[in-house]
Amino acid sequence: EPEVTQTPSHQVTQMGQEVILRCVPISNHLYFYWYRQILGQKVEFLVSFYNNEISEKSEIFDDQFSVERPDGSNFTLKIRSTKLEDSAMYFCASSVRELGEQYFGPGTRLTVT
Amino acid sequence: AQSVTQLGSHVSVSEGALVLLRCNYSSSVPPYLFWYVQYPNQGLQLLLKYTTGATLVKGINGFEAEFKKSETSFHLTKPSAHMSDAAEYFCAVSDNTDKLIFGTGTRLQVFP
């Protein structure tokens, strides 16, 4: 069964460094999303992406964050100048259509020290 | 703005017992409602969803949920728990966009 994959499973970085979290959505999906979950808190929407453009973004998704679909398979989340409060589990999701079922990856645990 | 409240961060049941996970929502528009399950080291998997129509929604693995507008609730139930149901369960709401608003999750433990 097709699935969303994410790499790495765990990323440790120092405060101020840039990180790129990678996701491979399901191949025929067109809509892509990033969510995050700070330990003990809710899963929070970050951004949705369609047709090489951001469709919607949350207040969390400020200039520190960017997303890109650099080729036909990967979907990346870049965090510039990481802060301690960026430590969280980051989930990628994809969907075949708007308002369709979102399929989630297993997440990348980001630890900023 | 939408929000979701899940009552009980941990629920424990015996195998064969009724599972009831509670979810209340707040929405200014007719909501779309979802239940997701997360097994260890895996992504979130959709159990069931309510959009319009029948208020009792059946999902995978024997789970179902009922949309009660008057109570702003969407509780998840399963008549008989199985050991394999042990996981974390998330309720979510959307306002007819792709932005899902999640609750804090409920960890279900099933004892033999």
mmCIF file of C-alpha atoms in Angstrom:
data_model
loop_
_atom_site.group_PDB
_atom_site.id
_atom_site.type_symbol
_atom_site.label_atom_id
_atom_site.label_comp_id
_atom_site.label_asym_id
_atom_site.label_seq_id
_atom_site.Cartn_x
_atom_site.Cartn_y
_atom_site.Cartn_z
ATOM 1 C CA GLU A 1 0.000 0.000 0.000
ATOM 2 C CA PRO A 2 1.405 3.428 -0.902
ATOM 3 C CA GLU A 3 2.551 5.514 2.035
ATOM 4 C CA VAL A 4 4.058 8.868 2.851
ATOM 5 C CA THR A 5 7.661 8.638 3.946
ATOM 6 C CA GLN A 6 9.731 11.141 5.877
ATOM 7 C CA THR A 7 13.442 11.489 6.464
ATOM 8 C CA PRO A 8 15.204 11.645 8.787
ATOM 9 C CA SER A 9 13.200 10.070 11.575
ATOM 10 C CA HIS A 10 15.144 12.119 14.120
ATOM 11 C CA GLN A 11 17.153 15.267 13.561
ATOM 12 C CA VAL A 12 19.249 16.987 16.188
ATOM 13 C CA THR A 13 20.518 20.467 15.433
ATOM 14 C CA GLN A 14 22.026 23.403 17.237
ATOM 15 C CA MET A 15 20.120 26.618 17.753
ATOM 16 C CA GLY A 16 20.620 28.966 14.828
ATOM 17 C CA GLN A 17 21.271 26.240 12.290
ATOM 18 C CA GLU A 18 19.127 25.567 9.233
ATOM 19 C CA VAL A 19 17.377 22.230 8.813
ATOM 20 C CA ILE A 20 15.543 20.641 5.917
ATOM 21 C CA LEU A 21 12.926 18.016 6.611
ATOM 22 C CA ARG A 22 12.106 15.784 3.710
ATOM 23 C CA CYS A 23 8.918 14.059 2.706
ATOM 24 C CA VAL A 24 7.989 11.825 -0.184
ATOM 25 C CA PRO A 25 4.216 12.036 -0.678
ATOM 26 C CA ILE A 26 2.150 9.332 -2.319
ATOM 27 C CA SER A 27 2.940 9.463 -6.010
ATOM 28 C CA ASN A 28 -0.423 10.515 -7.491
ATOM 29 C CA HIS A 29 -1.229 13.014 -4.756
ATOM 30 C CA LEU A 30 -1.380 16.715 -5.589
ATOM 31 C CA TYR A 31 -1.984 18.408 -2.233
ATOM 32 C CA PHE A 32 0.696 18.524 0.420
ATOM 33 C CA TYR A 33 0.767 19.608 4.046
ATOM 34 C CA TRP A 34 3.036 20.078 7.027
ATOM 35 C CA TYR A 35 1.897 19.817 10.630
ATOM 36 C CA ARG A 36 3.858 19.803 13.846
ATOM 37 C CA GLN A 37 3.335 18.575 17.382
ATOM 38 C CA ILE A 38 5.297 20.025 20.259
ATOM 39 C CA LEU A 39 5.650 17.413 22.994
ATOM 40 C CA GLY A 40 2.484 17.225 25.050
ATOM 41 C CA GLN A 41 0.615 19.683 22.851
ATOM 42 C CA LYS A 42 -1.799 19.514 19.947
ATOM 43 C CA VAL A 43 -0.945 18.654 16.382
ATOM 44 C CA GLU A 44 -0.847 22.060 14.649
ATOM 45 C CA PHE A 45 -1.338 22.913 10.984
ATOM 46 C CA LEU A 46 1.603 24.725 9.423
ATOM 47 C CA VAL A 47 1.015 24.969 5.689
ATOM 48 C CA SER A 48 -0.763 23.511 2.679
ATOM 49 C CA PHE A 49 0.746 23.446 -0.807
ATOM 50 C CA TYR A 50 -0.742 22.851 -4.235
ATOM 51 C CA ASN A 51 0.436 23.487 -7.772
ATOM 52 C CA ASN A 52 3.800 24.750 -6.522
ATOM 53 C CA GLU A 53 2.213 27.403 -4.361
ATOM 54 C CA ILE A 54 1.271 27.777 -0.727
ATOM 55 C CA SER A 55 -2.514 27.486 -0.443
ATOM 56 C CA GLU A 56 -2.814 28.355 3.213
ATOM 57 C CA LYS A 57 -0.453 28.903 6.103
ATOM 58 C CA SER A 58 -0.876 29.318 9.831
ATOM 59 C CA GLU A 59 0.453 32.090 12.047
ATOM 60 C CA ILE A 60 3.249 29.744 13.066
ATOM 61 C CA PHE A 61 4.518 29.593 9.495
ATOM 62 C CA ASP A 62 6.485 32.819 9.448
ATOM 63 C CA ASP A 63 9.513 33.898 7.400
ATOM 64 C CA GLN A 64 11.613 31.350 9.239
ATOM 65 C CA PHE A 65 9.831 28.568 7.374
ATOM 66 C CA SER A 66 9.637 27.697 3.710
ATOM 67 C CA VAL A 67 8.372 24.773 1.657
ATOM 68 C CA GLU A 68 9.415 23.493 -1.690
ATOM 69 C CA ARG A 69 8.738 20.705 -4.111
ATOM 70 C CA PRO A 70 12.147 20.607 -5.741
ATOM 71 C CA ASP A 71 11.404 17.674 -8.024
ATOM 72 C CA GLY A 72 8.515 15.392 -8.868
ATOM 73 C CA SER A 73 8.726 13.367 -5.691
ATOM 74 C CA ASN A 74 10.045 15.307 -2.703
ATOM 75 C CA PHE A 75 8.295 17.906 -0.567
ATOM 76 C CA THR A 76 10.540 19.733 1.869
ATOM 77 C CA LEU A 77 10.170 21.973 4.897
ATOM 78 C CA LYS A 78 13.093 24.294 5.562
ATOM 79 C CA ILE A 79 13.530 25.959 8.924
ATOM 80 C CA ARG A 80 16.079 28.747 8.954
ATOM 81 C CA SER A 81 17.898 29.752 12.108
ATOM 82 C CA THR A 82 16.241 27.177 14.368
ATOM 83 C CA LYS A 83 15.124 28.079 17.866
ATOM 84 C CA LEU A 84 14.692 25.902 20.923
ATOM 85 C CA GLU A 85 10.909 26.192 20.582
ATOM 86 C CA ASP A 86 11.058 24.630 17.115
ATOM 87 C CA SER A 87 11.698 21.280 18.802
ATOM 88 C CA ALA A 88 8.724 19.149 17.832
ATOM 89 C CA MET A 89 7.502 16.222 15.764
ATOM 90 C CA TYR A 90 6.900 17.370 12.196
ATOM 91 C CA PHE A 91 4.350 15.469 10.115
ATOM 92 C CA CYS A 92 4.001 15.598 6.359
ATOM 93 C CA ALA A 93 0.697 14.673 4.735
ATOM 94 C CA SER A 94 -0.609 14.399 1.207
ATOM 95 C CA SER A 95 -3.985 14.097 -0.465
ATOM 96 C CA VAL A 96 -5.140 13.215 -3.930
ATOM 97 C CA ARG A 97 -7.654 16.076 -4.006
ATOM 98 C CA GLU A 98 -8.801 19.119 -2.107
ATOM 99 C CA LEU A 99 -10.750 18.098 1.004
ATOM 100 C CA GLY A 100 -9.701 14.524 0.377
ATOM 101 C CA GLU A 101 -8.318 12.182 3.000
ATOM 102 C CA GLN A 102 -4.930 13.317 4.193
ATOM 103 C CA TYR A 103 -2.368 10.541 4.452
ATOM 104 C CA PHE A 104 0.273 11.228 7.071
ATOM 105 C CA GLY A 105 3.889 10.192 7.271
ATOM 106 C CA PRO A 106 5.476 8.810 10.455
ATOM 107 C CA GLY A 107 7.014 12.168 11.350
ATOM 108 C CA THR A 108 10.451 13.636 11.913
ATOM 109 C CA ARG A 109 11.388 14.413 15.485
ATOM 110 C CA LEU A 110 13.384 17.651 15.490
ATOM 111 C CA THR A 111 15.438 18.436 18.575
ATOM 112 C CA VAL A 112 17.064 21.856 18.784
ATOM 113 C CA THR A 113 19.784 22.158 21.416
ATOM 114 C CA ALA B 1 -12.372 29.772 14.808
ATOM 115 C CA GLN B 2 -12.443 26.022 15.147
ATOM 116 C CA SER B 3 -11.216 24.122 18.176
ATOM 117 C CA VAL B 4 -11.353 20.591 19.543
ATOM 118 C CA THR B 5 -11.351 19.331 23.104
ATOM 119 C CA GLN B 6 -10.624 15.711 23.914
ATOM 120 C CA LEU B 7 -11.590 14.781 27.442
ATOM 121 C CA GLY B 8 -9.140 12.375 29.024
ATOM 122 C CA SER B 9 -5.555 12.166 27.865
ATOM 123 C CA HIS B 10 -5.477 8.498 28.892
ATOM 124 C CA VAL B 11 -8.235 5.901 28.769
ATOM 125 C CA SER B 12 -7.819 2.314 29.955
ATOM 126 C CA VAL B 13 -10.234 -0.510 29.201
ATOM 127 C CA SER B 14 -10.228 -4.258 29.483
ATOM 128 C CA GLU B 15 -10.191 -6.375 26.354
ATOM 129 C CA GLY B 16 -13.792 -6.895 25.267
ATOM 130 C CA ALA B 17 -15.067 -3.784 27.016
ATOM 131 C CA LEU B 18 -16.695 -0.766 25.403
ATOM 132 C CA VAL B 19 -14.356 1.937 24.154
ATOM 133 C CA LEU B 20 -15.574 5.530 24.448
ATOM 134 C CA LEU B 21 -13.281 8.405 23.521
ATOM 135 C CA ARG B 22 -14.763 11.843 23.897
ATOM 136 C CA CYS B 23 -14.462 14.777 21.541
ATOM 137 C CA ASN B 24 -16.190 18.143 21.636
ATOM 138 C CA TYR B 25 -15.695 20.768 18.988
ATOM 139 C CA SER B 26 -16.292 24.420 18.403
ATOM 140 C CA SER B 27 -16.983 25.720 14.925
ATOM 141 C CA SER B 28 -18.623 28.783 13.464
ATOM 142 C CA VAL B 29 -19.601 26.904 10.299
ATOM 143 C CA PRO B 30 -20.919 23.386 9.732
ATOM 144 C CA PRO B 31 -17.866 21.324 10.571
ATOM 145 C CA TYR B 32 -16.115 18.447 8.966
ATOM 146 C CA LEU B 33 -15.059 16.074 11.767
ATOM 147 C CA PHE B 34 -12.405 13.387 11.818
ATOM 148 C CA TRP B 35 -10.888 10.726 14.026
ATOM 149 C CA TYR B 36 -7.298 9.681 13.404
ATOM 150 C CA VAL B 37 -5.315 6.895 15.067
ATOM 151 C CA GLN B 38 -1.565 6.786 15.555
ATOM 152 C CA TYR B 39 0.235 3.547 16.312
ATOM 153 C CA PRO B 40 3.783 3.721 17.694
ATOM 154 C CA ASN B 41 6.318 4.977 15.174
ATOM 155 C CA GLN B 42 3.677 5.405 12.494
ATOM 156 C CA GLY B 43 1.817 8.302 10.930
ATOM 157 C CA LEU B 44 -1.717 9.379 11.627
ATOM 158 C CA GLN B 45 -4.281 7.121 9.953
ATOM 159 C CA LEU B 46 -7.838 8.194 9.237
ATOM 160 C CA LEU B 47 -10.390 6.099 11.161
ATOM 161 C CA LEU B 48 -13.518 7.885 10.016
ATOM 162 C CA LYS B 49 -14.919 11.240 9.033
ATOM 163 C CA TYR B 50 -18.174 13.153 9.057
ATOM 164 C CA THR B 51 -18.912 15.716 6.373
ATOM 165 C CA THR B 52 -22.654 15.809 5.740
ATOM 166 C CA GLY B 53 -25.573 13.400 5.805
ATOM 167 C CA ALA B 54 -25.929 10.513 8.217
ATOM 168 C CA THR B 55 -24.799 11.497 11.688
ATOM 169 C CA LEU B 56 -23.626 8.014 12.656
ATOM 170 C CA VAL B 57 -20.405 7.315 10.848
ATOM 171 C CA LYS B 58 -18.762 3.918 10.643
ATOM 172 C CA GLY B 59 -15.030 3.621 10.208
ATOM 173 C CA ILE B 60 -12.330 1.014 10.025
ATOM 174 C CA ASN B 61 -11.545 -1.586 12.679
ATOM 175 C CA GLY B 62 -15.112 -1.566 14.058
ATOM 176 C CA PHE B 63 -15.063 2.054 15.249
ATOM 177 C CA GLU B 64 -17.929 4.460 14.828
ATOM 178 C CA ALA B 65 -18.737 8.005 15.859
ATOM 179 C CA GLU B 66 -21.896 10.027 16.108
ATOM 180 C CA PHE B 67 -22.164 13.689 15.224
ATOM 181 C CA LYS B 68 -24.415 15.447 17.723
ATOM 182 C CA LYS B 69 -24.843 19.052 16.755
ATOM 183 C CA SER B 70 -26.844 19.950 19.860
ATOM 184 C CA GLU B 71 -24.029 18.695 22.072
ATOM 185 C CA THR B 72 -21.203 19.777 19.715
ATOM 186 C CA SER B 73 -19.787 16.317 20.160
ATOM 187 C CA PHE B 74 -18.271 13.613 17.995
ATOM 188 C CA HIS B 75 -17.449 10.783 20.394
ATOM 189 C CA LEU B 76 -15.689 7.669 19.141
ATOM 190 C CA THR B 77 -16.928 4.250 20.217
ATOM 191 C CA LYS B 78 -16.202 0.590 19.698
ATOM 192 C CA PRO B 79 -18.384 -2.087 21.307
ATOM 193 C CA SER B 80 -15.554 -4.480 22.173
ATOM 194 C CA ALA B 81 -11.929 -3.451 22.615
ATOM 195 C CA HIS B 82 -9.124 -5.520 21.200
ATOM 196 C CA MET B 83 -5.502 -5.483 22.299
ATOM 197 C CA SER B 84 -4.552 -4.158 18.868
ATOM 198 C CA ASP B 85 -6.643 -1.018 19.492
ATOM 199 C CA ALA B 86 -4.020 0.320 21.880
ATOM 200 C CA ALA B 87 -2.826 3.546 20.267
ATOM 201 C CA GLU B 88 -3.229 7.313 20.390
ATOM 202 C CA TYR B 89 -6.449 8.733 18.986
ATOM 203 C CA PHE B 90 -6.878 12.262 17.676
ATOM 204 C CA CYS B 91 -10.105 14.104 16.969
ATOM 205 C CA ALA B 92 -9.931 16.882 14.378
ATOM 206 C CA VAL B 93 -12.203 19.485 12.830
ATOM 207 C CA SER B 94 -12.012 21.534 9.666
ATOM 208 C CA ASP B 95 -14.050 24.409 8.329
ATOM 209 C CA ASN B 96 -14.384 22.939 4.850
ATOM 210 C CA THR B 97 -10.766 23.733 4.062
ATOM 211 C CA ASP B 98 -7.790 21.405 4.147
ATOM 212 C CA LYS B 99 -6.594 22.860 7.439
ATOM 213 C CA LEU B 100 -7.188 20.267 10.145
ATOM 214 C CA ILE B 101 -7.460 21.456 13.745
ATOM 215 C CA PHE B 102 -6.545 18.644 16.108
ATOM 216 C CA GLY B 103 -7.237 17.874 19.730
ATOM 217 C CA THR B 104 -4.481 16.919 22.138
ATOM 218 C CA GLY B 105 -5.084 13.212 21.693
ATOM 219 C CA THR B 106 -6.210 10.341 23.916
ATOM 220 C CA ARG B 107 -3.965 7.385 24.600
ATOM 221 C CA LEU B 108 -5.978 4.168 24.755
ATOM 222 C CA GLN B 109 -4.624 1.255 26.771
ATOM 223 C CA VAL B 110 -6.240 -2.159 26.551
ATOM 224 C CA PHE B 111 -5.634 -4.661 29.315
ATOM 225 C CA PRO B 112 -6.075 -8.422 28.912
#
